[in-house]
CSV table of N, CA, C and O in Angstrom, one decimal:
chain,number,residue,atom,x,y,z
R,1,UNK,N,219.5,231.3,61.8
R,1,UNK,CA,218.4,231.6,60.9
R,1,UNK,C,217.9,233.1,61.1
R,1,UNK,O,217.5,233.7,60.1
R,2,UNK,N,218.0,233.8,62.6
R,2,UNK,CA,217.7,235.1,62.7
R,2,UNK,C,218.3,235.8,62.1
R,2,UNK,O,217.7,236.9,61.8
R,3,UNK,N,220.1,235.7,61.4
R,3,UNK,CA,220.8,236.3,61.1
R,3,UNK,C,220.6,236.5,59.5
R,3,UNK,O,220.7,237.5,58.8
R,4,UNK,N,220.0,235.1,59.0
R,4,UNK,CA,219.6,235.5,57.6
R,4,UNK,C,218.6,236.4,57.2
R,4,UNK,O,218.5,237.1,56.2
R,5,UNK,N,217.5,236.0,58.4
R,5,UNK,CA,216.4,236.9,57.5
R,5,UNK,C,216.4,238.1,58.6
R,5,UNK,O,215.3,238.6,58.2
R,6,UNK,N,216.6,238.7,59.3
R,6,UNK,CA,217.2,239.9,59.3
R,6,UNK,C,218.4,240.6,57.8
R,6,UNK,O,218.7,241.7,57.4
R,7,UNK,N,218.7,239.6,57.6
R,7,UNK,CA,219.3,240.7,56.4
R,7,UNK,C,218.6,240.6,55.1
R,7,UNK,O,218.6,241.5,54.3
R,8,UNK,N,218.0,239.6,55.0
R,8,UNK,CA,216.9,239.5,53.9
R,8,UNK,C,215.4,240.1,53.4
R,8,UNK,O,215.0,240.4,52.3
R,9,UNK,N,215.1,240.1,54.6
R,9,UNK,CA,214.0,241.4,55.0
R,9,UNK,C,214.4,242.7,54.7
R,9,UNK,O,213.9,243.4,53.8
R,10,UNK,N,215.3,243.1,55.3
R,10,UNK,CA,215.3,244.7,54.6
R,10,UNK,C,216.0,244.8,53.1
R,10,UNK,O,216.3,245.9,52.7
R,11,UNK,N,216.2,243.6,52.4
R,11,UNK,CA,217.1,243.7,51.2
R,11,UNK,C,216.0,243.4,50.3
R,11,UNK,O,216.0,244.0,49.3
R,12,UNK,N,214.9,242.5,50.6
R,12,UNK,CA,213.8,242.3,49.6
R,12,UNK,C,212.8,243.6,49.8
R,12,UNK,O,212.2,244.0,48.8
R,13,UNK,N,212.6,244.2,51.0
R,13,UNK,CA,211.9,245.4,51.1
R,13,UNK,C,212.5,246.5,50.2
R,13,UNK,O,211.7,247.4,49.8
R,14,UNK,N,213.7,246.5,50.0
R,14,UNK,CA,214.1,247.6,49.3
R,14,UNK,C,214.1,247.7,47.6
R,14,UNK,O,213.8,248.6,46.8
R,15,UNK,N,214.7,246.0,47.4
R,15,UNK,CA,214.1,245.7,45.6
R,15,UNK,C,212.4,245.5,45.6
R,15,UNK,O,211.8,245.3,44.5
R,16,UNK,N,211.7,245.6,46.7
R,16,UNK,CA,210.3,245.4,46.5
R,16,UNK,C,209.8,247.1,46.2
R,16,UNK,O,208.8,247.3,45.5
R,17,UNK,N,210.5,248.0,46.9
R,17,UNK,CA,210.3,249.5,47.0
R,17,UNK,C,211.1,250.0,45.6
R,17,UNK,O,210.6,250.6,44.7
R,18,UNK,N,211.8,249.8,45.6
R,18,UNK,CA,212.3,250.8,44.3
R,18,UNK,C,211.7,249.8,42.9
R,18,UNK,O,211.8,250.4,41.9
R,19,UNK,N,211.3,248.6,42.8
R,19,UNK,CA,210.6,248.0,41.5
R,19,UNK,C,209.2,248.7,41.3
R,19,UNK,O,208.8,249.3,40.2
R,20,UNK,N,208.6,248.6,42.6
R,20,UNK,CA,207.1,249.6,42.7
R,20,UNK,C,207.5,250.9,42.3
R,20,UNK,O,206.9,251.3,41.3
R,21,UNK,N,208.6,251.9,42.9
R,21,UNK,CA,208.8,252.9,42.1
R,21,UNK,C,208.7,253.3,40.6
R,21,UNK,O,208.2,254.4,40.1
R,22,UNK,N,209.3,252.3,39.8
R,22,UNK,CA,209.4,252.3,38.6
R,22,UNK,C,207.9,252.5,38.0
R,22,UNK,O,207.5,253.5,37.5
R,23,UNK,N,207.2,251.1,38.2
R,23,UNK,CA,205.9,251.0,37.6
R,23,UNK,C,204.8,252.4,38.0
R,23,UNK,O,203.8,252.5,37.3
R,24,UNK,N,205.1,253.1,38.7
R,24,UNK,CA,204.5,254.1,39.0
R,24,UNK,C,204.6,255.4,38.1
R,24,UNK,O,203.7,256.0,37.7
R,25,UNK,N,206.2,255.6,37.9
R,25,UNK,CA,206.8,256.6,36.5
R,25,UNK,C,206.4,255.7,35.3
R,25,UNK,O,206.7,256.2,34.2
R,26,UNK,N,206.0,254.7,35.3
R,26,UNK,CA,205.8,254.4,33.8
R,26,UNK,C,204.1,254.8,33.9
R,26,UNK,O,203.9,254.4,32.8
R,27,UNK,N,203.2,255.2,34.2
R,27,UNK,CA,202.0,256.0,34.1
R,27,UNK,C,201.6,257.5,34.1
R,27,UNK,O,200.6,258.1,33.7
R,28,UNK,N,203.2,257.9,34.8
R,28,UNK,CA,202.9,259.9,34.3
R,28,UNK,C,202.9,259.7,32.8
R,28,UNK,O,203.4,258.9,32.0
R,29,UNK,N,202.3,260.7,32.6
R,29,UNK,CA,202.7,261.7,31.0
R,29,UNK,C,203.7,262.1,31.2
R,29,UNK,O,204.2,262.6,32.3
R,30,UNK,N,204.3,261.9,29.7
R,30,UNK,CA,205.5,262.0,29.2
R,30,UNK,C,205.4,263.9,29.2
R,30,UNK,O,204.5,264.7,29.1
R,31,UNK,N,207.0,264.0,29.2
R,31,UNK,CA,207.3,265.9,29.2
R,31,UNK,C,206.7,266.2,27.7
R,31,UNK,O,207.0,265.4,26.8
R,32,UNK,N,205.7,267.3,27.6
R,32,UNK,CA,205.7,268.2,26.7
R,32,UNK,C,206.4,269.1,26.8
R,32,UNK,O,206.7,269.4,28.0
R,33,UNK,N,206.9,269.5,26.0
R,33,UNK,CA,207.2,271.0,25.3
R,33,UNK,C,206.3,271.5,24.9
R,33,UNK,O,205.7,271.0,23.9
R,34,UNK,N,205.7,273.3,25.8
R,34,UNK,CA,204.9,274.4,25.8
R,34,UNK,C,204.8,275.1,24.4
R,34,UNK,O,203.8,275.7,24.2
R,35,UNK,N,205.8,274.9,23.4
R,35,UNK,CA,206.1,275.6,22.6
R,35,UNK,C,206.7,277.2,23.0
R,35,UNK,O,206.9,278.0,22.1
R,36,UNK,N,206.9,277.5,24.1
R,36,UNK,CA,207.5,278.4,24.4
R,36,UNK,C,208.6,278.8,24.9
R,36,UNK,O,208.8,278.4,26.1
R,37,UNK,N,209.5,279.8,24.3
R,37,UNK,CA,211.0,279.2,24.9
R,37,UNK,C,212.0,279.3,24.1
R,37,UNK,O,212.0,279.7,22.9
R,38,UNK,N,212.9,279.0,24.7
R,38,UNK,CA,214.3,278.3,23.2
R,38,UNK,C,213.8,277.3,22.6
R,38,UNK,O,213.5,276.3,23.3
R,39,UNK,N,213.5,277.1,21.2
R,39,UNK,CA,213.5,276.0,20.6
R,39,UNK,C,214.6,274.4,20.9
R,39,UNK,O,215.8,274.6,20.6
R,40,UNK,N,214.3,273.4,21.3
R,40,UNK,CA,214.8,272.4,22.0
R,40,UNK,C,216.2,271.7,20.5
R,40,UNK,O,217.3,271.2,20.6
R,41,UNK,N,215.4,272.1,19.4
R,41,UNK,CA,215.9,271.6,18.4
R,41,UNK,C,216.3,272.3,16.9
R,41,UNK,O,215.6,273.3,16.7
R,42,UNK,N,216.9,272.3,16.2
R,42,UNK,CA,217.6,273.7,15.2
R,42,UNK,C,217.8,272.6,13.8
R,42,UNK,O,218.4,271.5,14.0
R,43,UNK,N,217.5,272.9,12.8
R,43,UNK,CA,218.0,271.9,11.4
R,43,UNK,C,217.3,272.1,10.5
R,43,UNK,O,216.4,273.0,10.6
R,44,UNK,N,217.4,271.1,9.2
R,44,UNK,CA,216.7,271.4,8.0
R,44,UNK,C,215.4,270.4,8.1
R,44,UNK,O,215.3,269.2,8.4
R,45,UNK,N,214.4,271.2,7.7
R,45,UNK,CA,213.3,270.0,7.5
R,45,UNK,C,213.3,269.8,5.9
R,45,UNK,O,213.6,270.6,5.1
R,46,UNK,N,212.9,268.7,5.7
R,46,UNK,CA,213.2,267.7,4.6
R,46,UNK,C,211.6,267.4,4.9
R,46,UNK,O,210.8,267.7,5.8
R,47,UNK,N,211.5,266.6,3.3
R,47,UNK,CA,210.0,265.9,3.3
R,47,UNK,C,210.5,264.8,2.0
R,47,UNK,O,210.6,265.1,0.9
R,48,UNK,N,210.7,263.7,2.6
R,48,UNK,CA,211.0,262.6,1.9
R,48,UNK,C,210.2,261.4,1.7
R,48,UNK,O,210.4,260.5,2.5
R,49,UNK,N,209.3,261.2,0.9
R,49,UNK,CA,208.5,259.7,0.9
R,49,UNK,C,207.5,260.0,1.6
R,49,UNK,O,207.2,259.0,2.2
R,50,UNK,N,206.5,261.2,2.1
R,50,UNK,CA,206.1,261.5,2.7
R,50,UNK,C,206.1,261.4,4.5
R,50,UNK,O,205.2,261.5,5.5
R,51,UNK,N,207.4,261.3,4.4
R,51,UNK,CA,207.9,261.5,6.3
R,51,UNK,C,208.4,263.0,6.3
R,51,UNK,O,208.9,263.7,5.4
R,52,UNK,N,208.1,263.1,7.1
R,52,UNK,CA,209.0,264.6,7.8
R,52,UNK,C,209.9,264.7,8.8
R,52,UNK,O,209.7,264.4,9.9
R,53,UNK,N,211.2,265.2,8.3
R,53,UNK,CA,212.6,264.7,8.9
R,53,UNK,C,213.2,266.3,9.0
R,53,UNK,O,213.3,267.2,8.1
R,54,UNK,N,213.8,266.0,10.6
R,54,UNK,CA,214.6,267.0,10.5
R,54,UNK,C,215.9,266.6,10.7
R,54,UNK,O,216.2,265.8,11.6
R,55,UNK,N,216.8,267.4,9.6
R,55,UNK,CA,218.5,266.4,10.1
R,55,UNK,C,219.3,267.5,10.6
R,55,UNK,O,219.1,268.6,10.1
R,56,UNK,N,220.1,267.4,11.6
R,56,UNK,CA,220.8,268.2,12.1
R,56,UNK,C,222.3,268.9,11.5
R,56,UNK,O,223.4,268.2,11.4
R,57,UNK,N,222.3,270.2,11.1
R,57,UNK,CA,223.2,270.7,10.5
R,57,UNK,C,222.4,271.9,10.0
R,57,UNK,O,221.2,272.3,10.3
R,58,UNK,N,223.7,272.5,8.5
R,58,UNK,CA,223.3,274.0,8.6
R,58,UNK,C,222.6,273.8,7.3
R,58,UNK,O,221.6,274.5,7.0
R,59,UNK,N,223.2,272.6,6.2
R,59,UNK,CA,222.8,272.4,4.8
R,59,UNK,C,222.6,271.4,4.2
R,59,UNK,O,223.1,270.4,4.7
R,60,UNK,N,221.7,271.0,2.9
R,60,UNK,CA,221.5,269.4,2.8
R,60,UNK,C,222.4,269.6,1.7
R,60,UNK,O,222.4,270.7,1.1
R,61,UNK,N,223.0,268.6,1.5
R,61,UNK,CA,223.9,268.2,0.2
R,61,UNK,C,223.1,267.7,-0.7
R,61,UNK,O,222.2,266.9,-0.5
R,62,UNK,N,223.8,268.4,-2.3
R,62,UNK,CA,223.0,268.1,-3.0
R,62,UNK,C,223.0,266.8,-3.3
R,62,UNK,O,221.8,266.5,-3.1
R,63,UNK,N,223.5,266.1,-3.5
R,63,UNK,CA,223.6,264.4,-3.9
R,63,UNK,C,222.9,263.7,-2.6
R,63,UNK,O,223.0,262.5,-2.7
R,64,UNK,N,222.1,264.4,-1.3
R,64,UNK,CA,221.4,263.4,-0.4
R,64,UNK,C,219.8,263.7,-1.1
R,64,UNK,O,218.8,263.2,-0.9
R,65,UNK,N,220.1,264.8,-2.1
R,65,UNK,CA,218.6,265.1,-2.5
R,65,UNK,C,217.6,263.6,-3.6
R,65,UNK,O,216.5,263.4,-3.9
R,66,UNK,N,218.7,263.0,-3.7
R,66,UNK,CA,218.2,262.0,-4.6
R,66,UNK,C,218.3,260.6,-4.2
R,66,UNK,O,217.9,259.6,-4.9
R,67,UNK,N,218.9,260.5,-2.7
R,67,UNK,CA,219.1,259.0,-2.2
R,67,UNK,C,217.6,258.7,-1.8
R,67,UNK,O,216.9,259.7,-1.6
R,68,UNK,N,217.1,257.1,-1.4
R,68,UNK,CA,216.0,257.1,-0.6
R,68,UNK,C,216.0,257.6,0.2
R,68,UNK,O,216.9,258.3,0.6
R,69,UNK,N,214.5,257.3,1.1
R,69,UNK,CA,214.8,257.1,2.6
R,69,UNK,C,215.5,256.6,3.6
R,69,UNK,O,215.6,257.1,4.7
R,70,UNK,N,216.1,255.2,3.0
R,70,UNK,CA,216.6,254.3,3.7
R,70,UNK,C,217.8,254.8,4.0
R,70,UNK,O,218.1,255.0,5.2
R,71,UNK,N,218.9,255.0,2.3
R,71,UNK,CA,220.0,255.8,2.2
R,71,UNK,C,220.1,256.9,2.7
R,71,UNK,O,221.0,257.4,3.3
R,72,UNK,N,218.9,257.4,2.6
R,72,UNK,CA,219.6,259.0,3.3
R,72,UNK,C,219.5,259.2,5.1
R,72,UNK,O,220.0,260.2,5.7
R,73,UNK,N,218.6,258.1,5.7
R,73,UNK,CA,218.7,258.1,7.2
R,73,UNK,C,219.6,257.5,7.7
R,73,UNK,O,220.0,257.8,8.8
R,74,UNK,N,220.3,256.6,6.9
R,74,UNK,CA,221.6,255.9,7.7
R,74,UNK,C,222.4,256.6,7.3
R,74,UNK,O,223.4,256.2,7.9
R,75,UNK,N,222.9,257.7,6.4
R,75,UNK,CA,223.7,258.7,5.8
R,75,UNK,C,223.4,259.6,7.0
R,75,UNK,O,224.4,259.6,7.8
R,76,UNK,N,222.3,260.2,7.5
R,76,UNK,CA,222.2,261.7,8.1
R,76,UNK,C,221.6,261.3,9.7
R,76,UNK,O,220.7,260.6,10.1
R,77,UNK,N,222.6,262.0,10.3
R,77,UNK,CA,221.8,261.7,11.8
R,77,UNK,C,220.5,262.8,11.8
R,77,UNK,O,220.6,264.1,11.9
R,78,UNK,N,219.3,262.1,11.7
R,78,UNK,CA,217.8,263.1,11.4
R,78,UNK,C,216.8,262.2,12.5
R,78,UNK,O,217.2,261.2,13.2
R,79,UNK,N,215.5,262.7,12.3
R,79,UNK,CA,214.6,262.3,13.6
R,79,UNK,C,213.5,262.6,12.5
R,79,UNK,O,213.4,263.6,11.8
R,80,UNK,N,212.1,261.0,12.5
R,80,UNK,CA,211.0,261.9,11.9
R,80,UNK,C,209.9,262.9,12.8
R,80,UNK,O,209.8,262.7,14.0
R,81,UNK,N,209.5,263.5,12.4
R,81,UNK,CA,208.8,264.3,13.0
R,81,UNK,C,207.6,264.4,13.2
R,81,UNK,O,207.0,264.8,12.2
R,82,UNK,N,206.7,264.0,14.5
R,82,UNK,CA,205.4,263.7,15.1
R,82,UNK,C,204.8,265.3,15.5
R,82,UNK,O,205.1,265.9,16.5
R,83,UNK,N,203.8,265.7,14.4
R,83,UNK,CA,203.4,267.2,15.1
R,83,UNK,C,202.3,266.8,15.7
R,83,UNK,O,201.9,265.7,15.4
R,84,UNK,N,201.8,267.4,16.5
R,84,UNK,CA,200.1,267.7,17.0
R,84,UNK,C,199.5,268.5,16.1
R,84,UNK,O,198.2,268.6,16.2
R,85,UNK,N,200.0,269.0,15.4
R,85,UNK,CA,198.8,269.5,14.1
R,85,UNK,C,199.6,269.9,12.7
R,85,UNK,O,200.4,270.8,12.5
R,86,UNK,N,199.3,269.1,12.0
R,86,UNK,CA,200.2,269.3,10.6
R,86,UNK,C,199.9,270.6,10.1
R,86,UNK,O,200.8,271.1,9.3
R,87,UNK,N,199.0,271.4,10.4
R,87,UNK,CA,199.0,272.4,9.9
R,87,UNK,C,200.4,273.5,10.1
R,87,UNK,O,200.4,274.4,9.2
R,88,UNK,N,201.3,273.4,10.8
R,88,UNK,CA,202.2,274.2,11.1
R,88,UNK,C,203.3,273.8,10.0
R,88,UNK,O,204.3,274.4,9.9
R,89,UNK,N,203.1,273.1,9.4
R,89,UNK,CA,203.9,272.4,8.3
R,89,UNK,C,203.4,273.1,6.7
R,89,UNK,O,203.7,272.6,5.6
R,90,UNK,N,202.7,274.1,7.0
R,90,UNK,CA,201.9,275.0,6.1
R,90,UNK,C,203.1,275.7,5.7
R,90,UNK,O,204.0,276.1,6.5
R,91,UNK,N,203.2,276.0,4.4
R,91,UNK,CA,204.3,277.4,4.1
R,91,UNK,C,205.8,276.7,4.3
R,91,UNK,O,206.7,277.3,3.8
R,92,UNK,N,206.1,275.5,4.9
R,92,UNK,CA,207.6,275.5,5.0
R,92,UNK,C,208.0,274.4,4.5
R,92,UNK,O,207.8,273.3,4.9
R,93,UNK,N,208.9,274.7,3.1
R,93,UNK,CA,209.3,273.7,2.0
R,93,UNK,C,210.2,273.0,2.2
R,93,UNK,O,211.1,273.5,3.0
R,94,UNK,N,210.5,271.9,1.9
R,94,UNK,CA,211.4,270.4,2.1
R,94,UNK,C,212.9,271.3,1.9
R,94,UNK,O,212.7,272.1,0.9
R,95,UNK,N,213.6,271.4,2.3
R,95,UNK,CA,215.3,271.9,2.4
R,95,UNK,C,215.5,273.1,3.0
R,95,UNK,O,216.4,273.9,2.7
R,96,UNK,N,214.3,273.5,4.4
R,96,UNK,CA,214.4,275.0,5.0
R,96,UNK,C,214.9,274.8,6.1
R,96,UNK,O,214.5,273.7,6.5
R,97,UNK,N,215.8,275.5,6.8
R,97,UNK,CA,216.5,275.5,7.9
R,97,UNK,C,215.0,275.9,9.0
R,97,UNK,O,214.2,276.8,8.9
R,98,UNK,N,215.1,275.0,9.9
R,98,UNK,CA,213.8,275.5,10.9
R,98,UNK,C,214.1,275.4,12.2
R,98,UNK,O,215.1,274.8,12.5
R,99,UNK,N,213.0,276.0,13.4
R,99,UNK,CA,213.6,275.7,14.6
R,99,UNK,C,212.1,274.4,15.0
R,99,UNK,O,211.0,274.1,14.5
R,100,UNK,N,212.9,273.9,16.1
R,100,UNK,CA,211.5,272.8,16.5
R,100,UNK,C,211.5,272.9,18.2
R,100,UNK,O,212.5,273.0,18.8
R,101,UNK,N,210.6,272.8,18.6
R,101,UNK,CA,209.8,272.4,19.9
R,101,UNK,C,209.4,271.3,20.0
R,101,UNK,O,208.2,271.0,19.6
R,102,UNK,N,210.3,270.3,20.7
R,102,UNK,CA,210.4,269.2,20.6
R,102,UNK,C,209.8,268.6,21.9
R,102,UNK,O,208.8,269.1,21.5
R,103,UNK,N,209.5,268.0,23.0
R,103,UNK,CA,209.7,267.6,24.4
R,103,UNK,C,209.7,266.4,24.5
R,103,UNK,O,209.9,266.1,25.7
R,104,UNK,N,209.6,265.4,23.9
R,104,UNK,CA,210.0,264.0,23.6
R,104,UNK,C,210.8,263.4,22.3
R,104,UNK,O,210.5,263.9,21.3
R,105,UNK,N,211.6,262.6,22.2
R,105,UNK,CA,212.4,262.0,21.6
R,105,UNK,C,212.3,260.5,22.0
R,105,UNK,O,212.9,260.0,22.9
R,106,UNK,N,211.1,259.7,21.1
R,106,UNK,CA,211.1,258.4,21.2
R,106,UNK,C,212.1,257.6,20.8
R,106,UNK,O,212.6,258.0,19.7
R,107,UNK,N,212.6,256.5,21.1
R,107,UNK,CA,213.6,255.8,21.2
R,107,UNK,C,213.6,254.6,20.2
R,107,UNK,O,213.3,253.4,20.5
R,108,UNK,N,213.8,254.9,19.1
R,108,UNK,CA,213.7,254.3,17.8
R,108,UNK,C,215.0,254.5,16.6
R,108,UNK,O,215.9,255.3,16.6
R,109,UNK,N,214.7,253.4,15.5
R,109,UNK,CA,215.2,254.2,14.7
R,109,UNK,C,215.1,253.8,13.1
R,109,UNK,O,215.4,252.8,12.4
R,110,UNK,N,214.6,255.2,12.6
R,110,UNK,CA,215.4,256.5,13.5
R,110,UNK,C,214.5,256.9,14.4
R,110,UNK,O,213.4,256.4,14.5
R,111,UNK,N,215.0,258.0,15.3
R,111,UNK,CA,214.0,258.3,16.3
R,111,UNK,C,213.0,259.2,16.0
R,111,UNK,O,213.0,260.3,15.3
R,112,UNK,N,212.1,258.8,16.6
R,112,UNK,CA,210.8,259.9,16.3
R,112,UNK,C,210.8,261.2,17.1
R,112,UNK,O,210.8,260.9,18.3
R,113,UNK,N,210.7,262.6,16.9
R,113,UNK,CA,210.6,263.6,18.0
R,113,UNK,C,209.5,264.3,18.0
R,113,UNK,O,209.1,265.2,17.1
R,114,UNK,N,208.9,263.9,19.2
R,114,UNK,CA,207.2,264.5,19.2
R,114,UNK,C,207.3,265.9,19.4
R,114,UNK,O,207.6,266.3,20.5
R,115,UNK,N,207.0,266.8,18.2
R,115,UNK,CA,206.7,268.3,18.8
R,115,UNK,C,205.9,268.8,18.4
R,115,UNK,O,205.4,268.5,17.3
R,116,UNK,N,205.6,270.3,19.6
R,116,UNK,CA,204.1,271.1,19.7
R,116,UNK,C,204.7,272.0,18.6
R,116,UNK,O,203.9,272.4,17.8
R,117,UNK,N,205.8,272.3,18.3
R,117,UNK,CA,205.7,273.5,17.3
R,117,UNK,C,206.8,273.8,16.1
R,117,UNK,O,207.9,273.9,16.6
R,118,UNK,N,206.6,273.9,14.8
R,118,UNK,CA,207.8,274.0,14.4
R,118,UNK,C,207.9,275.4,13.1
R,118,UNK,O,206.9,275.7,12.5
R,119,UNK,N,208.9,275.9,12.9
R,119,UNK,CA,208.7,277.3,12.3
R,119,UNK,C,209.9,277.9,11.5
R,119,UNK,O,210.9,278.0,12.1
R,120,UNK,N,209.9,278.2,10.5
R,120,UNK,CA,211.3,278.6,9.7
R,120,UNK,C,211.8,279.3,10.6
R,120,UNK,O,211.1,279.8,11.5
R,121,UNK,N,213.3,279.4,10.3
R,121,UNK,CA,214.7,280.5,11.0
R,121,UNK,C,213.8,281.4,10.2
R,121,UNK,O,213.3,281.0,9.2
R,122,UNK,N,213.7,282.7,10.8
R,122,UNK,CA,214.0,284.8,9.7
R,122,UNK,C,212.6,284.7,10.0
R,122,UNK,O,212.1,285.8,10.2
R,123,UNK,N,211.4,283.3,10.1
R,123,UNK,CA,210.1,283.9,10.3
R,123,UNK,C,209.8,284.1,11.6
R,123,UNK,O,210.1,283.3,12.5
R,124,UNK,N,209.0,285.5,12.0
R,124,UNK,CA,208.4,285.4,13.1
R,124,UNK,C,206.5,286.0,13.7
R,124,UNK,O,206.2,285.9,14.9
């Protein structure tokens, strides 16, 4: 009987220690992105159905210009896009190549990417 819980004791102490770990990282705040920096993310922003998507590449094809939403997210690997202030969405038109400041990427889909900042390529 000594032999069992000697081994049992330090084996439930340790799933008892690393489960408590977990629940602990599930109450930090999640990584921001400073907006400062290399941009985390590079693509076209789109404004479709009133979501905001950026899909990754250099160009949108003309024939994705007319599919839904539905059609054109299962067509394009894209992310919608969660700003902290829509204002930065000021001046920059549905088919512009842009950079994004991204620091989370929610796990959905499609996925949502939460960013502090986003800004045409050539503008500075």
């Amino acid at each position: 009987m000594k032999r069992i819980m000697k081994f049992l004791l330090p084996v439930g102490l340790f799933f008892l220690a690393t489960g408590c770990e977990e629940m602990i990282h599930e109450r930090e705040p999640k990584y921001v992105h400073d907006g400062e920096g290399p941009p985390s993310m590079e693509g076209i922003y789109i404004q479709k159905e009133e979501h905001n998507i950026l899909i990754e590449g250099e160009e949108l094809k003309e024939e994705d210009k007319t599919l839904s939403l539905n059609e054109f997210m299962s067509k394009n690997d894209g992310y919608f896009l969660k700003l902290k202030d829509d204002s930065e969405l000021e001046g920059i038109k549905s088919g512009t190549k842009v950079k994004a400041w991204c620091g989370q990427i929610l796990e959905s889909s499609p996925p949502y990417a939460v960013c502090q900042k986003i800004e045409a390529v050539g503008e500075e």
